[in-house]
Amino acid sequence: MKNILETLINASEKAACVARSCCAGSKNEVLLVAEKFDGDANARFERDFKTIADVLAQEAAKTEIARHFPELSEHVRGEECSEIGGVRIELRENIEGTTDLLQYLVAPAVAKRMAEAAHRDTEHTFCDNLPDIPEIDISDVGIWIDPIDATAEFIAGVQGHADADRGLPCVTVLIGAYLRSTGEPIVGVINQPFYNNGKGRVVWGINYKGAHVSGGNDIPDTNESNVILMSSAEKPDVADKFKQAGWEVKSAPGAGHKLLKVAIGEATAYIMSQGTTFRWDTCAPHSILQAKGGDLISFSTKSPITYNDEMHMEPQHYSNKDGIIAFTDMATIEKIKKILDN
Ligand code: 2IP
Ligand code: CA
Ligand code: CA
């Protein structure tokens, strides 16, 4: 039987396959894009969208998790609801069944390609050399999924409109496990589907009962100091404090993309002072940061973010409403606190 780490890596790779399948056809194919409204939309954007890929990727990941751990199926949740364009998306028994369902929304060739991706066998993509991990009590586990983080970059990339340094490489799949009893993050997987021209990359971490283990493929041997990442929507006075302290302030799209850069040492920290990230953005990276000796805390209160929120609430209920600070070592957070207090 697969352990929870292997299962979450496989689930992330199912979602990654769905995301990549949207880039395989001709540029003239239409990506089904639906606008999010009211409670579903992120205030970060003037207009917020989801695609059929977001919804299918989430269903593919959920199905994979429930296949290995049926007892978890009631405790797996994600950013998206399963409905798009009036159709409830699910993985049917086989490729043909899923193709039939997707054909209500997209052309037959596209439906078939997406269904094939959702059903692809991903068992050996990233799981062949994983170390042993501590035994985890599944009866206390809950899961958060962001099936495609940086959807705006995903849409621009698929449609060929993305600027350099943006677009598909900024897309990540984020799957994190937490303890239902305490809300603590315990296992995290960040999958970057379009890394290295679609070869893909996975970074993972475990933080469970004192055990800290992390790994992944193609992790650079870098450890930047005094480099802080911020959203292009960050308030200028926050950035100014760090510039005055001699830090390099960099902007990059995608909350998951920025958290990945911190986790692999390409940046020292990431700050977002407002509530534009959500539990599904931070649960997976949070476990990885803790596995590496860091943490992810609230920007305003400096208290730890937890993930065992009540089920089935409106999306805004799950926002990291007081902002976030993400970092990989405790010396960094002390420096950051001093800079912010100035
Ligand atoms: C978004 C996405 C945005 C990010 C925003 C997230 O998630 O990662 O890029 O804004 O905070 O909620 P920014 O790029 O300015 O950091 P999604 O694409 O899943 O809605
Ligand atoms: Ca997101
Ligand atoms: Ca998303």
GROMACS .gro file of C-alpha atoms and ligand atoms in nm:
model
  364
    1MET     CA    1   0.000   0.000   0.000
    2LYS     CA    2   0.123   0.349  -0.085
    3ASN     CA    3   0.202   0.590   0.193
    4ILE     CA    4   0.054   0.938   0.215
    5LEU     CA    5   0.360   1.111   0.064
    6GLU     CA    6   0.360   0.887  -0.247
    7THR     CA    7  -0.014   0.933  -0.280
    8LEU     CA    8   0.003   1.313  -0.263
    9ILE     CA    9   0.292   1.322  -0.512
   10ASN     CA   10   0.093   1.102  -0.752
   11ALA     CA   11  -0.217   1.312  -0.702
   12SER     CA   12  -0.016   1.628  -0.779
   13GLU     CA   13   0.119   1.466  -1.094
   14LYS     CA   14  -0.235   1.378  -1.213
   15ALA     CA   15  -0.323   1.748  -1.180
   16ALA     CA   16   0.004   1.841  -1.356
   17CYS     CA   17  -0.083   1.608  -1.648
   18VAL     CA   18  -0.424   1.777  -1.684
   19ALA     CA   19  -0.258   2.122  -1.687
   20ARG     CA   20  -0.005   2.011  -1.951
   21SER     CA   21  -0.277   1.854  -2.167
   22CYS     CA   22  -0.413   2.204  -2.240
   23CYS     CA   23  -0.089   2.295  -2.417
   24ALA     CA   24  -0.071   1.992  -2.644
   25GLY     CA   25  -0.312   2.103  -2.918
   26SER     CA   26  -0.319   2.389  -3.163
   27LYS     CA   27  -0.327   2.746  -3.034
   28ASN     CA   28  -0.672   2.789  -3.191
   29GLU     CA   29  -0.835   2.543  -2.955
   30VAL     CA   30  -1.053   2.711  -2.701
   31LEU     CA   31  -0.969   2.667  -2.332
   32LEU     CA   32  -1.296   2.674  -2.142
   33VAL     CA   33  -1.267   2.973  -1.909
   34ALA     CA   34  -1.539   3.074  -1.661
   35GLU     CA   35  -1.544   3.389  -1.451
   36LYS     CA   36  -1.565   3.364  -1.070
   37PHE     CA   37  -1.804   3.604  -0.897
   38ASP     CA   38  -1.878   3.742  -0.550
   39GLY     CA   39  -1.766   3.506  -0.274
   40ASP     CA   40  -1.569   3.280  -0.510
   41ALA     CA   41  -1.350   3.553  -0.661
   42ASN     CA   42  -1.013   3.662  -0.517
   43ALA     CA   43  -1.011   4.036  -0.437
   44ARG     CA   44  -0.648   4.042  -0.560
   45PHE     CA   45  -0.782   4.050  -0.919
   46GLU     CA   46  -1.024   4.288  -1.088
   47ARG     CA   47  -1.172   3.978  -1.249
   48ASP     CA   48  -1.095   3.619  -1.141
   49PHE     CA   49  -1.129   3.312  -1.362
   50LYS     CA   50  -1.120   2.936  -1.348
   51THR     CA   51  -1.080   2.691  -1.635
   52ILE     CA   52  -1.202   2.339  -1.696
   53ALA     CA   53  -0.840   2.236  -1.624
   54ASP     CA   54  -0.860   2.376  -1.268
   55VAL     CA   55  -1.174   2.175  -1.198
   56LEU     CA   56  -1.066   1.852  -1.371
   57ALA     CA   57  -0.718   1.869  -1.212
   58GLN     CA   58  -0.875   1.898  -0.866
   59GLU     CA   59  -1.111   1.605  -0.932
   60ALA     CA   60  -0.822   1.392  -1.065
   61ALA     CA   61  -0.614   1.466  -0.755
   62LYS     CA   62  -0.906   1.399  -0.518
   63THR     CA   63  -0.989   1.071  -0.691
   64GLU     CA   64  -0.628   0.954  -0.659
   65ILE     CA   65  -0.620   1.034  -0.287
   66ALA     CA   66  -0.956   0.863  -0.224
   67ARG     CA   67  -0.844   0.555  -0.422
   68HIS     CA   68  -0.559   0.492  -0.177
   69PHE     CA   69  -0.723   0.628   0.135
   70PRO     CA   70  -1.103   0.592   0.104
   71GLU     CA   71  -1.137   0.704   0.466
   72LEU     CA   72  -0.995   1.045   0.364
   73SER     CA   73  -1.248   1.119   0.090
   74GLU     CA   74  -1.469   1.326   0.323
   75HIS     CA   75  -1.168   1.524   0.439
   76VAL     CA   76  -1.016   1.627   0.105
   77ARG     CA   77  -1.107   1.977  -0.005
   78GLY     CA   78  -0.979   2.223  -0.259
   79GLU     CA   79  -1.012   2.570  -0.401
   80GLU     CA   80  -1.259   2.480  -0.674
   81CYS     CA   81  -1.615   2.357  -0.664
   82SER     CA   82  -1.670   2.070  -0.906
   83GLU     CA   83  -1.915   2.260  -1.129
   84ILE     CA   84  -1.817   2.459  -1.438
   85GLY     CA   85  -2.034   2.574  -1.730
   86GLY     CA   86  -2.336   2.400  -1.574
   87VAL     CA   87  -2.163   2.059  -1.571
   88ARG     CA   88  -2.050   1.873  -1.259
   89ILE     CA   89  -1.703   1.738  -1.339
   90GLU     CA   90  -1.588   1.401  -1.205
   91LEU     CA   91  -1.356   1.123  -1.308
   92ARG     CA   92  -1.567   0.848  -1.459
   93GLU     CA   93  -1.471   0.477  -1.458
   94ASN     CA   94  -1.248   0.506  -1.766
   95ILE     CA   95  -1.113   0.750  -2.029
   96GLU     CA   96  -1.419   0.704  -2.255
   97GLY     CA   97  -1.660   0.791  -1.973
   98THR     CA   98  -1.468   1.102  -1.871
   99THR     CA   99  -1.435   1.206  -2.239
  100ASP     CA  100  -1.814   1.180  -2.280
  101LEU     CA  101  -1.865   1.410  -1.981
  102LEU     CA  102  -1.606   1.670  -2.091
  103GLN     CA  103  -1.759   1.680  -2.440
  104TYR     CA  104  -2.050   1.877  -2.299
  105LEU     CA  105  -1.800   2.162  -2.258
  106VAL     CA  106  -1.516   2.127  -2.507
  107ALA     CA  107  -1.452   1.983  -2.855
  108PRO     CA  108  -1.422   1.600  -2.873
  109ALA     CA  109  -1.046   1.600  -2.943
  110VAL     CA  110  -0.979   1.829  -2.646
  111ALA     CA  111  -1.212   1.627  -2.421
  112LYS     CA  112  -1.028   1.306  -2.510
  113ARG     CA  113  -0.685   1.458  -2.449
  114MET     CA  114  -0.784   1.599  -2.110
  115ALA     CA  115  -0.952   1.272  -2.007
  116GLU     CA  116  -0.641   1.074  -2.106
  117ALA     CA  117  -0.430   1.306  -1.893
  118ALA     CA  118  -0.662   1.274  -1.592
  119HIS     CA  119  -0.648   0.892  -1.613
  120ARG     CA  120  -0.273   0.865  -1.690
  121ASP     CA  121  -0.062   0.627  -1.481
  122THR     CA  122   0.174   0.854  -1.286
  123GLU     CA  123   0.299   0.597  -1.033
  124HIS     CA  124   0.663   0.610  -1.141
  125THR     CA  125   0.706   0.974  -1.235
  126PHE     CA  126   0.851   1.106  -0.910
  127CYS     CA  127   0.808   0.827  -0.655
  128ASP     CA  128   1.078   0.573  -0.730
  129ASN     CA  129   1.347   0.689  -0.486
  130LEU     CA  130   1.157   0.826  -0.189
  131PRO     CA  131   1.297   0.763   0.161
  132ASP     CA  132   1.101   0.588   0.437
  133ILE     CA  133   0.875   0.829   0.620
  134PRO     CA  134   0.722   0.816   0.968
  135GLU     CA  135   0.394   0.626   1.005
  136ILE     CA  136   0.112   0.883   0.995
  137ASP     CA  137  -0.224   0.839   1.169
  138ILE     CA  138  -0.459   0.879   0.870
  139SER     CA  139  -0.768   0.904   1.092
  140ASP     CA  140  -0.648   1.253   1.195
  141VAL     CA  141  -0.556   1.382   0.846
  142GLY     CA  142  -0.722   1.647   0.628
  143ILE     CA  143  -0.608   1.766   0.283
  144TRP     CA  144  -0.607   2.103   0.102
  145ILE     CA  145  -0.564   2.117  -0.279
  146ASP     CA  146  -0.491   2.411  -0.507
  147PRO     CA  147  -0.509   2.225  -0.840
  148ILE     CA  148  -0.361   2.511  -1.043
  149ASP     CA  149  -0.204   2.806  -0.868
  150ALA     CA  150  -0.149   3.115  -1.087
  151THR     CA  151  -0.448   3.046  -1.311
  152ALA     CA  152  -0.413   3.390  -1.472
  153GLU     CA  153  -0.057   3.295  -1.578
  154PHE     CA  154  -0.183   2.953  -1.690
  155ILE     CA  155  -0.447   3.106  -1.918
  156ALA     CA  156  -0.201   3.360  -2.063
  157GLY     CA  157   0.058   3.084  -2.115
  158VAL     CA  158  -0.182   2.842  -2.287
  159GLN     CA  159  -0.308   3.120  -2.511
  160GLY     CA  160   0.046   3.232  -2.592
  161HIS     CA  161   0.005   3.582  -2.442
  162ALA     CA  162   0.237   3.556  -2.141
  163ASP     CA  163   0.527   3.799  -2.098
  164ALA     CA  164   0.880   3.668  -2.041
  165ASP     CA  165   0.935   3.555  -1.678
  166ARG     CA  166   0.564   3.493  -1.642
  167GLY     CA  167   0.324   3.235  -1.783
  168LEU     CA  168   0.342   2.858  -1.751
  169PRO     CA  169   0.661   2.819  -1.539
  170CYS     CA  170   0.481   3.016  -1.263
  171VAL     CA  171   0.205   2.752  -1.240
  172THR     CA  172   0.215   2.512  -0.943
  173VAL     CA  173  -0.004   2.234  -0.805
  174LEU     CA  174  -0.022   2.250  -0.425
  175ILE     CA  175  -0.136   1.957  -0.211
  176GLY     CA  176  -0.094   1.970   0.166
  177ALA     CA  177  -0.199   1.744   0.453
  178TYR     CA  178  -0.271   1.875   0.804
  179LEU     CA  179  -0.380   1.728   1.136
  180ARG     CA  180  -0.754   1.764   1.191
  181SER     CA  181  -0.699   1.773   1.568
  182THR     CA  182  -0.451   2.063   1.579
  183GLY     CA  183  -0.456   2.224   1.231
  184GLU     CA  184  -0.079   2.177   1.200
  185PRO     CA  185   0.054   2.116   0.844
  186ILE     CA  186   0.233   1.779   0.820
  187VAL     CA  187   0.295   1.677   0.456
  188GLY     CA  188   0.334   1.907   0.156
  189VAL     CA  189   0.390   1.865  -0.217
  190ILE     CA  190   0.456   2.147  -0.464
  191ASN     CA  191   0.449   2.029  -0.826
  192GLN     CA  192   0.571   2.266  -1.099
  193PRO     CA  193   0.427   2.105  -1.416
  194PHE     CA  194   0.595   2.328  -1.675
  195TYR     CA  195   0.942   2.338  -1.517
  196ASN     CA  196   1.216   2.265  -1.772
  197ASN     CA  197   0.987   2.271  -2.077
  198GLY     CA  198   0.726   2.044  -1.921
  199LYS     CA  199   0.963   1.787  -1.769
  200GLY     CA  200   0.822   1.898  -1.435
  201ARG     CA  201   0.956   1.919  -1.082
  202VAL     CA  202   0.830   1.813  -0.741
  203VAL     CA  203   0.939   1.947  -0.402
  204TRP     CA  204   0.802   1.784  -0.086
  205GLY     CA  205   0.839   1.797   0.290
  206ILE     CA  206   0.721   1.619   0.604
  207ASN     CA  207   0.685   1.767   0.947
  208TYR     CA  208   0.537   1.506   1.181
  209LYS     CA  209   0.592   1.440   1.550
  210GLY     CA  210   0.943   1.584   1.550
  211ALA     CA  211   1.049   1.422   1.219
  212HIS     CA  212   1.157   1.667   0.950
  213VAL     CA  213   1.227   1.525   0.604
  214SER     CA  214   1.227   1.700   0.268
  215GLY     CA  215   1.328   1.632  -0.091
  216GLY     CA  216   1.250   1.674  -0.457
  217ASN     CA  217   1.412   1.675  -0.796
  218ASP     CA  218   1.623   1.945  -0.965
  219ILE     CA  219   1.665   2.148  -0.646
  220PRO     CA  220   1.941   2.407  -0.701
  221ASP     CA  221   2.232   2.435  -0.462
  222THR     CA  222   2.157   2.795  -0.368
  223ASN     CA  223   2.085   2.974  -0.045
  224GLU     CA  224   2.011   3.338  -0.116
  225SER     CA  225   2.031   3.578   0.175
  226ASN     CA  226   1.835   3.903   0.213
  227VAL     CA  227   1.618   3.843  -0.095
  228ILE     CA  228   1.246   3.891  -0.028
  229LEU     CA  229   0.961   3.808  -0.266
  230MET     CA  230   0.642   4.012  -0.287
  231SER     CA  231   0.333   4.024  -0.503
  232SER     CA  232   0.315   4.300  -0.762
  233ALA     CA  233   0.001   4.397  -0.566
  234GLU     CA  234   0.195   4.448  -0.238
  235LYS     CA  235   0.174   4.789  -0.067
  236PRO     CA  236   0.480   5.002  -0.157
  237ASP     CA  237   0.557   5.093   0.206
  238VAL     CA  238   0.619   4.725   0.292
  239ALA     CA  239   0.867   4.690   0.006
  240ASP     CA  240   1.033   5.021   0.100
  241LYS     CA  241   1.116   4.902   0.452
  242PHE     CA  242   1.312   4.609   0.312
  243LYS     CA  243   1.486   4.817   0.045
  244GLN     CA  244   1.596   5.064   0.313
  245ALA     CA  245   1.737   4.773   0.517
  246GLY     CA  246   1.948   4.674   0.214
  247TRP     CA  247   1.739   4.375   0.106
  248GLU     CA  248   1.666   4.291  -0.256
  249VAL     CA  249   1.290   4.300  -0.316
  250LYS     CA  250   1.174   4.083  -0.607
  251SER     CA  251   0.830   4.038  -0.752
  252ALA     CA  252   0.711   3.711  -0.910
  253PRO     CA  253   0.364   3.587  -1.004
  254GLY     CA  254   0.190   3.306  -0.819
  255ALA     CA  255   0.171   3.252  -0.445
  256GLY     CA  256   0.277   2.885  -0.489
  257HIS     CA  257   0.562   2.989  -0.720
  258LYS     CA  258   0.696   3.236  -0.463
  259LEU     CA  259   0.664   2.979  -0.182
  260LEU     CA  260   0.847   2.724  -0.398
  261LYS     CA  261   1.133   2.971  -0.448
  262VAL     CA  262   1.163   3.020  -0.073
  263ALA     CA  263   1.149   2.645  -0.009
  264ILE     CA  264   1.436   2.575  -0.252
  265GLY     CA  265   1.656   2.862  -0.133
  266GLU     CA  266   1.614   3.092  -0.435
  267ALA     CA  267   1.472   3.355  -0.198
  268THR     CA  268   1.506   3.412   0.175
  269ALA     CA  269   1.142   3.493   0.248
  270TYR     CA  270   0.802   3.590   0.104
  271ILE     CA  271   0.569   3.848   0.251
  272MET     CA  272   0.207   3.927   0.164
  273SER     CA  273   0.060   4.188   0.398
  274GLN     CA  274  -0.302   4.142   0.284
  275GLY     CA  275  -0.551   3.855   0.274
  276THR     CA  276  -0.508   3.748  -0.087
  277THR     CA  277  -0.375   3.398  -0.019
  278PHE     CA  278  -0.584   3.109   0.108
  279ARG     CA  279  -0.537   2.790   0.309
  280TRP     CA  280  -0.505   2.592  -0.016
  281ASP     CA  281  -0.215   2.819  -0.123
  282THR     CA  282  -0.012   2.776   0.193
  283CYS     CA  283  -0.084   2.432   0.347
  284ALA     CA  284   0.156   2.237   0.121
  285PRO     CA  285   0.442   2.492   0.122
  286HIS     CA  286   0.400   2.540   0.498
  287SER     CA  287   0.489   2.172   0.568
  288ILE     CA  288   0.793   2.198   0.343
  289LEU     CA  289   0.913   2.518   0.512
  290GLN     CA  290   0.872   2.359   0.855
  291ALA     CA  291   1.055   2.047   0.737
  292LYS     CA  292   1.346   2.277   0.648
  293GLY     CA  293   1.348   2.459   0.983
  294GLY     CA  294   1.133   2.755   0.886
  295ASP     CA  295   0.765   2.843   0.915
  296LEU     CA  296   0.472   3.036   0.770
  297ILE     CA  297   0.309   3.282   1.007
  298SER     CA  298   0.050   3.558   1.000
  299PHE     CA  299   0.186   3.897   0.885
  300SER     CA  300  -0.022   4.095   1.138
  301THR     CA  301  -0.028   3.872   1.445
  302LYS     CA  302   0.292   3.667   1.384
  303SER     CA  303   0.100   3.360   1.503
  304PRO     CA  304   0.117   3.028   1.311
  305ILE     CA  305  -0.136   2.967   1.032
  306THR     CA  306  -0.349   2.654   1.093
  307TYR     CA  307  -0.560   2.451   0.849
  308ASN     CA  308  -0.838   2.267   1.035
  309ASP     CA  309  -1.107   2.524   0.957
  310GLU     CA  310  -1.470   2.420   0.958
  311MET     CA  311  -1.573   2.235   0.639
  312HIS     CA  312  -1.806   2.369   0.365
  313MET     CA  313  -1.779   2.742   0.435
  314GLU     CA  314  -1.764   3.028   0.183
  315PRO     CA  315  -1.415   3.062   0.022
  316GLN     CA  316  -1.340   3.391   0.202
  317HIS     CA  317  -1.361   3.202   0.533
  318TYR     CA  318  -1.041   3.022   0.428
  319SER     CA  319  -0.834   3.330   0.343
  320ASN     CA  320  -0.511   3.396   0.529
  321LYS     CA  321  -0.681   3.723   0.612
  322ASP     CA  322  -0.400   3.877   0.819
  323GLY     CA  323  -0.139   3.820   0.547
  324ILE     CA  324   0.158   3.583   0.561
  325ILE     CA  325   0.534   3.570   0.614
  326ALA     CA  326   0.714   3.258   0.485
  327PHE     CA  327   1.078   3.177   0.565
  328THR     CA  328   1.314   2.880   0.600
  329ASP     CA  329   1.508   2.964   0.915
  330MET     CA  330   1.442   3.126   1.249
  331ALA     CA  331   1.726   3.382   1.218
  332THR     CA  332   1.549   3.524   0.912
  333ILE     CA  333   1.220   3.586   1.089
  334GLU     CA  334   1.396   3.775   1.368
  335LYS     CA  335   1.555   4.004   1.105
  336ILE     CA  336   1.220   4.049   0.929
  337LYS     CA  337   1.039   4.142   1.251
  338LYS     CA  338   1.300   4.412   1.323
  339ILE     CA  339   1.264   4.556   0.972
  340LEU     CA  340   0.884   4.562   0.995
  341ASP     CA  341   0.895   4.730   1.337
  342ASN     CA  342   1.093   5.022   1.193
  3432IP     C1  343  -0.359   3.321  -0.669
  3432IP     C2  344  -0.232   3.330  -0.751
  3432IP     C3  345  -0.195   3.474  -0.766
  3432IP     C4  346  -0.161   3.533  -0.629
  3432IP     C5  347  -0.280   3.517  -0.536
  3432IP     C6  348  -0.328   3.370  -0.530
  3432IP     O1  349  -0.406   3.189  -0.671
  3432IP     O2  350  -0.125   3.262  -0.691
  3432IP     O3  351  -0.089   3.482  -0.855
  3432IP     O4  352  -0.131   3.669  -0.645
  3432IP     O5  353  -0.243   3.558  -0.408
  3432IP     O6  354  -0.440   3.361  -0.448
  3432IP     P1  355   0.020   3.720  -0.675
  3432IP     O7  356   0.066   3.658  -0.803
  3432IP     O8  357   0.005   3.867  -0.685
  3432IP     O9  358   0.101   3.675  -0.559
  3432IP     P2  359  -0.499   3.127  -0.794
  3432IP    O10  360  -0.432   3.150  -0.923
  3432IP    O11  361  -0.503   2.984  -0.751
  3432IP    O12  362  -0.631   3.194  -0.779
  344CA      CA  363  -0.388   2.979  -0.544
  345CA      CA  364  -0.596   2.785  -0.802
   0.00000   0.00000   0.00000
